[in-house]
Amino acid sequence: MHTQLLPALPEHIALGGKLLQSGQLVGFPTETVYGLGANALDAEAVRQIFIAKGRPQDNPLIVHVACPDDAESLCHVSSTARKLMDAFWPGPLTLVMPKKATVPEVTSAGLSSVGVRCPAHPVALALIRAAGVPVAAPSANTSGRPSPTCARHVYEDMQNRIPLILDGGDCQVGVESTVLSVTGDTPVILRPGKVTQLEIAQVTGKCLIADSVMRPLREGESAPSPGMKHRHYAPRGNMTIVQGTDEKKVVATLKRMYLSSENACILCHENLLAAFPGMRVFSLGNSPEDTARVLFSLLRDMDALKISRILCQGWDTGGVGLAVMNRMARAASFDIIEAE
Ligand code: AMP
Ligand code: MG
C-alpha cells in the first residue's frame, strides 16, 4: 500500500475523514504524540491498528472524541469524570471509565472500561469531526519503538502499511497523555503525563499513582494498565539512566561510563553539555518539559546513529519529571543508577 504523507490542509483532513469512515487508518498529530487512528466503533478497522503496529491484542486503545459530550455514548461518565473533563479537556488527559456496549471488545482489549480523550490539537479535532465517529488511536509507532513526535517518525514506521499521514509539525508535549482511572472511588494515575497528580488533586481532592509506574511489574503481577507490561520506547542500544542531585558526581559517572564503553553517547541536561568535550553528547534541554518534547526523537536518533551504549541523565520525579522518568525507565529496561 502506498502511503501519502501530506500537510494537514483542510482538503487533506477531509480525505483523512473519508478514509476513517471507510474503515482505513490515518496517522495524525495530537499535542502529545502522533496517533494511528481508526473508527473506534468498527471492530475490523480497529483490528487493522493492531496489525499495522504489531501491537499485542491485550493492550487497549484510547478513543478520541471532539468534545466532552461525545464521551457519553462510549462510557458512563461520573460527576468526578465530568469535573476532570471541564478542567482538562481538550488536553493531554485520558479518562478510563466504565465502557458501554457501543465500544467493540477489540478496542478496549476485552476490558469492561475504556480510555477516552479529547485532544487539544486543531488537526486532531478537525479530523475527528470530519470522520464523524470516535477515533481509536494509539501512538503511531511500531510496537516497542519510541512514540512518534513528528510526521517523519510515523512515516519511518508506517510507510506502506497505511494510506495517509497528516503532517502537523512537531508535537508540543512529546510524551503520551496522562492515563487516569476514574472507575473507583479515588482517581488513580495509570500512566503519568503532562497533567500531573497535583493538578488532578486540585480538581478531585485526591489522586493516587499506581505503584508500578516507576518499577517493573513483578512476576505474575497483573498490570492495572496493560501497556505497562509490554516492552516500550526502547532504542536498540543499551541504555542506562544516571540519577543524582550532585552535578559533579553526575558528570564524573557519565564520563567514566562513556570512556569504558564502545560507541557510546551521552544525553544530559543543557547546562552540563560543555562538561563532555570531545565526546558524543546531546541536550535534554533545561527542564523535564523540554526533555518530554525531545526524548523520543533523541532515542530514534540513537538508532539512526547505531549507538550501542546510551548514557542518559535523569530528572527528579516531581511534576512532569514523573512522566519523563517513566518513559526513560522503560526505554532503559529500568537500568537506573545513582551517580557517585
Ligand atoms: P497508547 O495509545 O499507545 O498511548 O497506549 C494506550 C495506553 O492506555 C495502553 O497501553 C493502556 O496502558 C492505557 N489504557 C487504555 N485504555 C485503558 C483501560 N481501559 N484500562 C487501563 N488502561 C488503559
Ligand atoms: Mg504507545
Coordinates of C-alpha atoms and ligand atoms in Angstrom, one line a residue:
M1 CA 0.0 0.0 0.0
H2 CA 1.3 3.4 -0.9
T3 CA 1.5 5.9 2.0
Q4 CA 0.7 9.5 1.3
L5 CA 2.5 12.0 3.6
L6 CA 0.5 15.2 3.2
P7 CA 0.5 18.6 5.1
A8 CA -2.6 18.9 7.3
L9 CA -4.5 21.2 5.0
P10 CA -8.3 21.2 5.1
E11 CA -8.7 19.1 1.9
H12 CA -6.2 16.5 3.3
I13 CA -8.0 16.4 6.6
A14 CA -11.3 15.9 4.7
L15 CA -9.6 13.0 2.8
G16 CA -8.5 11.6 6.2
G17 CA -12.1 11.8 7.5
K18 CA -13.3 9.8 4.4
L19 CA -10.6 7.1 4.9
L20 CA -11.6 6.7 8.5
Q21 CA -15.2 6.4 7.5
S22 CA -14.3 3.7 5.1
G23 CA -12.5 1.6 7.7
Q24 CA -8.9 2.7 6.9
L25 CA -6.1 4.0 9.1
V26 CA -4.8 7.6 9.3
G27 CA -1.7 8.9 11.0
F28 CA -2.3 12.3 12.6
P29 CA -0.8 14.8 15.0
T30 CA -2.0 15.4 18.6
E31 CA -0.4 17.7 21.2
T32 CA 1.1 14.6 22.9
V33 CA 2.5 12.3 20.1
Y34 CA 1.2 11.3 16.7
G35 CA -1.7 8.8 16.7
L36 CA -2.7 6.0 14.4
G37 CA -6.4 6.4 14.0
A38 CA -9.3 4.1 13.0
N39 CA -13.1 4.3 13.5
A40 CA -13.3 3.2 17.2
L41 CA -16.8 1.6 16.6
D42 CA -15.7 -0.5 13.6
A43 CA -14.1 -3.7 15.0
E44 CA -12.5 -4.6 11.7
A45 CA -10.9 -1.2 11.3
V46 CA -9.6 -1.3 14.9
R47 CA -8.1 -4.8 14.2
Q48 CA -6.0 -3.1 11.4
I49 CA -4.4 -0.9 14.0
F50 CA -3.1 -3.9 15.9
I51 CA -1.8 -5.4 12.7
A52 CA -0.1 -2.2 11.4
K53 CA 1.7 -1.7 14.8
G54 CA 2.4 -5.3 15.7
R55 CA 0.6 -4.4 18.9
P56 CA -0.3 -7.1 21.5
Q57 CA -4.0 -7.8 21.4
D58 CA -4.4 -7.3 25.2
N59 CA -3.3 -3.6 25.0
P60 CA -6.4 -1.4 24.9
L61 CA -6.7 1.7 22.7
I62 CA -7.6 5.2 23.7
V63 CA -10.7 6.6 22.0
H64 CA -10.5 10.2 20.9
V65 CA -13.6 12.5 20.8
A66 CA -14.0 16.0 19.5
C67 CA -16.0 17.3 22.6
P68 CA -16.8 16.0 26.1
D69 CA -20.5 15.3 25.3
D70 CA -19.3 12.7 22.7
A71 CA -17.9 10.6 25.5
E72 CA -21.4 9.9 26.8
S73 CA -22.2 7.3 24.0
L74 CA -19.0 5.4 24.8
C75 CA -18.9 5.2 28.6
H76 CA -20.6 6.0 31.9
V77 CA -19.4 9.5 32.9
S78 CA -19.4 10.1 36.7
S79 CA -19.6 13.5 38.2
T80 CA -15.8 13.3 39.0
A81 CA -15.1 12.5 35.4
R82 CA -17.2 15.4 34.3
K83 CA -15.3 17.8 36.5
L84 CA -12.0 16.5 35.1
M85 CA -13.2 16.9 31.6
D86 CA -14.3 20.5 32.4
A87 CA -10.8 21.2 33.9
F88 CA -8.5 19.5 31.4
W89 CA -10.3 18.8 28.0
P90 CA -9.3 19.4 25.4
G91 CA -5.9 18.3 26.6
P92 CA -3.4 15.5 27.4
L93 CA -5.6 13.6 29.9
T94 CA -7.2 10.2 29.2
L95 CA -10.0 9.1 31.5
V96 CA -10.6 5.4 32.0
M97 CA -14.3 4.9 32.6
P98 CA -16.8 2.0 32.6
K99 CA -17.5 1.2 29.0
K100 CA -20.8 1.0 27.2
A101 CA -21.7 -1.8 24.7
T102 CA -21.2 0.6 21.7
V103 CA -17.4 0.2 22.1
P104 CA -16.2 -3.1 20.5
E105 CA -14.3 -5.6 22.6
V106 CA -11.2 -5.3 20.4
T107 CA -11.0 -1.5 21.1
S108 CA -10.9 -2.0 24.9
A109 CA -8.9 -5.2 24.6
G110 CA -11.7 -7.1 26.3
L111 CA -11.8 -4.8 29.4
S112 CA -15.0 -3.5 30.9
S113 CA -13.6 0.0 30.9
V114 CA -12.5 2.3 28.0
G115 CA -9.9 5.2 27.9
V116 CA -11.3 8.4 26.3
R117 CA -9.6 11.6 25.5
C118 CA -10.4 14.9 23.8
P119 CA -7.1 16.1 22.3
A120 CA -6.0 19.7 22.2
H121 CA -4.7 19.8 18.6
P122 CA -6.6 21.6 15.9
V123 CA -5.8 18.9 13.3
A124 CA -6.8 16.1 15.5
L125 CA -10.1 17.8 16.4
A126 CA -10.8 18.6 12.7
L127 CA -10.0 15.0 11.7
I128 CA -12.4 13.5 14.3
R129 CA -15.1 15.9 13.2
A130 CA -14.5 15.1 9.5
A131 CA -14.8 11.4 10.4
G132 CA -18.0 11.9 12.3
V133 CA -17.1 9.0 14.6
P134 CA -15.0 8.5 17.7
V135 CA -11.4 7.7 16.7
A136 CA -9.4 4.9 18.4
A137 CA -5.7 5.9 18.2
P138 CA -2.7 4.5 19.9
S139 CA 0.7 6.1 19.3
A140 CA 1.6 5.7 15.6
N141 CA 4.9 3.8 16.1
T142 CA 5.7 0.1 15.6
S143 CA 5.0 -1.6 18.9
G144 CA 8.0 -1.3 21.2
R145 CA 9.7 1.6 19.4
P146 CA 9.8 5.2 20.7
S147 CA 6.5 7.0 20.1
P148 CA 6.5 9.4 17.1
T149 CA 6.6 13.1 17.7
C150 CA 6.7 14.3 14.1
A151 CA 5.3 13.0 10.8
R152 CA 8.6 11.7 9.6
H153 CA 8.7 9.3 12.6
V154 CA 5.3 8.0 11.6
Y155 CA 6.5 7.5 8.0
E156 CA 9.5 5.6 9.2
D157 CA 7.3 3.1 11.0
M158 CA 4.1 3.0 8.9
Q159 CA 5.2 3.5 5.3
N160 CA 3.4 1.1 3.0
R161 CA 1.1 0.0 5.9
I162 CA -1.4 2.9 6.0
P163 CA -2.8 5.1 3.2
L164 CA -2.3 8.6 4.8
I165 CA -0.2 10.5 7.3
L166 CA -1.2 14.1 8.1
D167 CA 1.8 16.3 8.8
G168 CA 1.0 18.9 11.5
G169 CA 4.6 19.6 12.6
D170 CA 6.3 18.7 15.9
C171 CA 4.2 17.7 18.9
Q172 CA 4.2 20.2 21.7
V173 CA 4.1 17.9 24.7
G174 CA 6.1 14.9 23.3
V175 CA 5.0 12.2 25.8
E176 CA 1.7 10.4 25.7
S177 CA -1.3 11.5 27.7
T178 CA -1.8 11.0 31.5
V179 CA -4.0 7.9 31.8
L180 CA -6.3 8.3 34.8
S181 CA -8.7 5.6 36.0
V182 CA -11.9 7.1 37.4
T183 CA -13.7 3.8 37.8
G184 CA -13.1 3.6 41.6
D185 CA -13.7 6.0 44.5
T186 CA -10.3 7.7 44.2
P187 CA -8.8 8.6 40.8
V188 CA -5.6 6.6 40.0
I189 CA -2.9 7.6 37.5
L190 CA -2.0 4.5 35.5
R191 CA 0.4 6.3 33.2
P192 CA 1.9 9.7 34.1
G193 CA 1.9 12.5 31.5
K194 CA 1.8 16.3 31.2
V195 CA -1.3 16.6 33.5
T196 CA 0.2 15.9 36.9
Q197 CA -1.0 14.3 40.2
L198 CA -1.1 17.7 41.9
E199 CA -3.2 19.3 39.1
I200 CA -5.7 16.4 39.2
A201 CA -5.9 16.5 43.0
Q202 CA -6.7 20.2 42.8
V203 CA -9.9 19.2 41.0
T204 CA -10.8 15.9 42.7
G205 CA -9.4 16.4 46.2
K206 CA -7.4 13.1 46.0
C207 CA -5.3 11.4 43.3
L208 CA -3.2 8.2 43.7
I209 CA -0.4 7.0 41.4
A210 CA -0.3 3.3 40.5
D211 CA 2.8 2.0 42.2
S212 CA 4.0 0.1 39.1
V213 CA 4.6 3.5 37.3
M214 CA 8.2 3.6 38.4
R215 CA 9.1 -0.1 38.7
P216 CA 9.0 -3.2 36.6
L217 CA 6.0 -5.5 37.1
R218 CA 6.7 -8.4 39.4
E219 CA 6.5 -11.9 38.1
G220 CA 2.8 -12.9 37.9
E221 CA 1.6 -9.4 38.9
S222 CA -1.4 -8.2 36.8
A223 CA -0.9 -4.7 35.3
P224 CA -3.5 -2.0 36.3
S225 CA -2.8 -0.6 32.8
P226 CA -2.0 -3.3 30.3
G227 CA 0.5 -1.1 28.4
M228 CA 2.8 -1.3 31.5
K229 CA 3.7 -4.9 31.0
H230 CA 5.0 -4.6 27.4
R231 CA 8.5 -3.6 26.3
H232 CA 8.2 0.1 25.4
Y233 CA 10.0 3.1 23.9
A234 CA 13.1 1.0 23.6
P235 CA 16.1 2.1 21.4
R236 CA 18.3 -0.6 20.0
G237 CA 21.3 0.5 22.1
N238 CA 21.8 -0.5 25.7
M239 CA 20.5 2.4 27.9
T240 CA 21.4 3.4 31.5
I241 CA 19.9 6.3 33.4
V242 CA 22.2 8.2 35.8
Q243 CA 20.4 9.9 38.7
G244 CA 21.7 12.3 41.3
T245 CA 21.5 15.9 42.6
D246 CA 25.3 16.4 42.8
E247 CA 26.2 17.5 39.3
K248 CA 29.9 16.9 39.8
K249 CA 29.1 13.3 40.6
V250 CA 26.7 13.0 37.6
V251 CA 29.3 14.3 35.2
A252 CA 32.0 12.1 36.6
T253 CA 29.8 9.0 36.4
L254 CA 28.6 9.7 32.9
K255 CA 32.3 10.3 31.8
R256 CA 33.5 7.2 33.4
M257 CA 30.9 5.1 31.8
Y258 CA 31.3 6.8 28.4
L259 CA 35.1 6.1 28.4
S260 CA 34.7 2.5 29.3
S261 CA 32.0 1.8 26.6
E262 CA 32.3 1.3 22.8
N263 CA 30.2 3.5 20.6
A264 CA 28.6 5.5 23.4
C265 CA 26.5 8.6 23.6
I266 CA 25.6 10.9 26.5
L267 CA 22.2 12.6 26.9
C268 CA 22.4 15.3 29.5
H269 CA 20.7 18.5 30.8
E270 CA 21.6 21.6 28.7
N271 CA 23.7 23.2 31.5
L272 CA 26.1 20.2 31.5
L273 CA 26.7 19.9 27.7
A274 CA 30.1 21.7 28.0
A275 CA 31.3 19.2 30.6
F276 CA 32.0 16.5 28.0
P277 CA 34.5 17.9 25.5
G278 CA 35.3 15.7 22.5
M279 CA 32.5 13.2 23.5
R280 CA 29.3 12.5 21.6
V281 CA 26.7 14.3 23.7
F282 CA 23.1 15.6 23.1
S283 CA 21.0 18.0 25.1
L284 CA 17.8 17.0 27.0
G285 CA 17.0 20.7 27.5
N286 CA 16.6 22.7 30.7
S287 CA 13.6 21.1 32.2
P288 CA 11.5 17.9 32.3
E289 CA 9.1 19.7 29.9
D290 CA 11.9 20.2 27.5
T291 CA 13.0 16.6 27.8
A292 CA 9.5 15.4 27.2
R293 CA 9.5 17.2 23.9
V294 CA 12.8 15.8 22.6
L295 CA 13.2 12.4 24.3
F296 CA 11.5 10.1 21.8
S297 CA 13.1 11.9 18.9
L298 CA 16.6 11.5 20.5
L299 CA 16.0 7.8 21.1
R300 CA 15.2 7.4 17.4
D301 CA 18.4 9.4 16.6
M302 CA 20.3 6.9 18.7
D303 CA 19.1 4.1 16.5
A304 CA 19.8 6.0 13.3
L305 CA 23.4 6.7 14.5
K306 CA 23.7 3.0 15.5
I307 CA 24.7 4.0 19.1
S308 CA 25.2 0.9 21.2
R309 CA 25.5 2.5 24.7
I310 CA 23.2 5.3 25.7
L311 CA 24.0 7.1 29.0
C312 CA 21.2 9.3 30.0
Q313 CA 20.9 11.8 32.8
G314 CA 17.6 11.5 34.8
W315 CA 15.3 14.1 36.3
D316 CA 13.7 14.2 39.7
T317 CA 10.2 12.5 39.6
G318 CA 8.3 15.6 40.7
G319 CA 5.7 17.2 38.3
V320 CA 6.2 16.3 34.7
G321 CA 9.5 14.7 35.7
L322 CA 7.5 11.6 36.6
A323 CA 6.2 11.2 33.0
V324 CA 9.7 11.7 31.7
M325 CA 11.3 9.2 34.1
N326 CA 8.5 6.6 33.5
R327 CA 9.4 6.7 29.7
M328 CA 13.1 6.8 30.3
A329 CA 13.0 3.9 32.8
R330 CA 11.1 1.7 30.4
A331 CA 13.4 2.6 27.5
A332 CA 16.3 1.6 29.7
S333 CA 14.6 -1.6 31.0
F334 CA 14.8 0.0 34.5
D335 CA 18.6 0.2 34.5
I336 CA 18.8 3.2 36.8
I337 CA 21.9 4.0 38.8
E338 CA 22.8 6.7 41.4
A339 CA 25.8 8.9 40.4
E340 CA 28.9 8.5 42.6
Ligands
AMP1 P1 -1.1 4.3 23.6 O1 -2.3 4.6 22.9 O2 0.0 3.6 22.8 O3 -0.6 5.5 24.2 O4 -1.5 3.3 24.7 C1 -2.6 3.5 25.4 C2 -2.4 3.0 26.9 O5 -3.5 3.5 27.7 C3 -2.5 1.5 26.9 O6 -1.2 0.9 26.8 C4 -3.0 1.2 28.3 O7 -2.0 1.1 29.2 C5 -3.8 2.5 28.7 N1 -5.2 2.2 28.6 C6 -6.1 2.4 27.6 N2 -7.3 2.0 27.9 C7 -7.2 1.5 29.2 C8 -8.2 0.9 30.1 N3 -9.5 0.7 29.7 N4 -7.7 0.5 31.3 C9 -6.4 0.7 31.6 N5 -5.5 1.2 30.8 C10 -5.9 1.7 29.6
MG2 MG 2.1 3.6 22.5

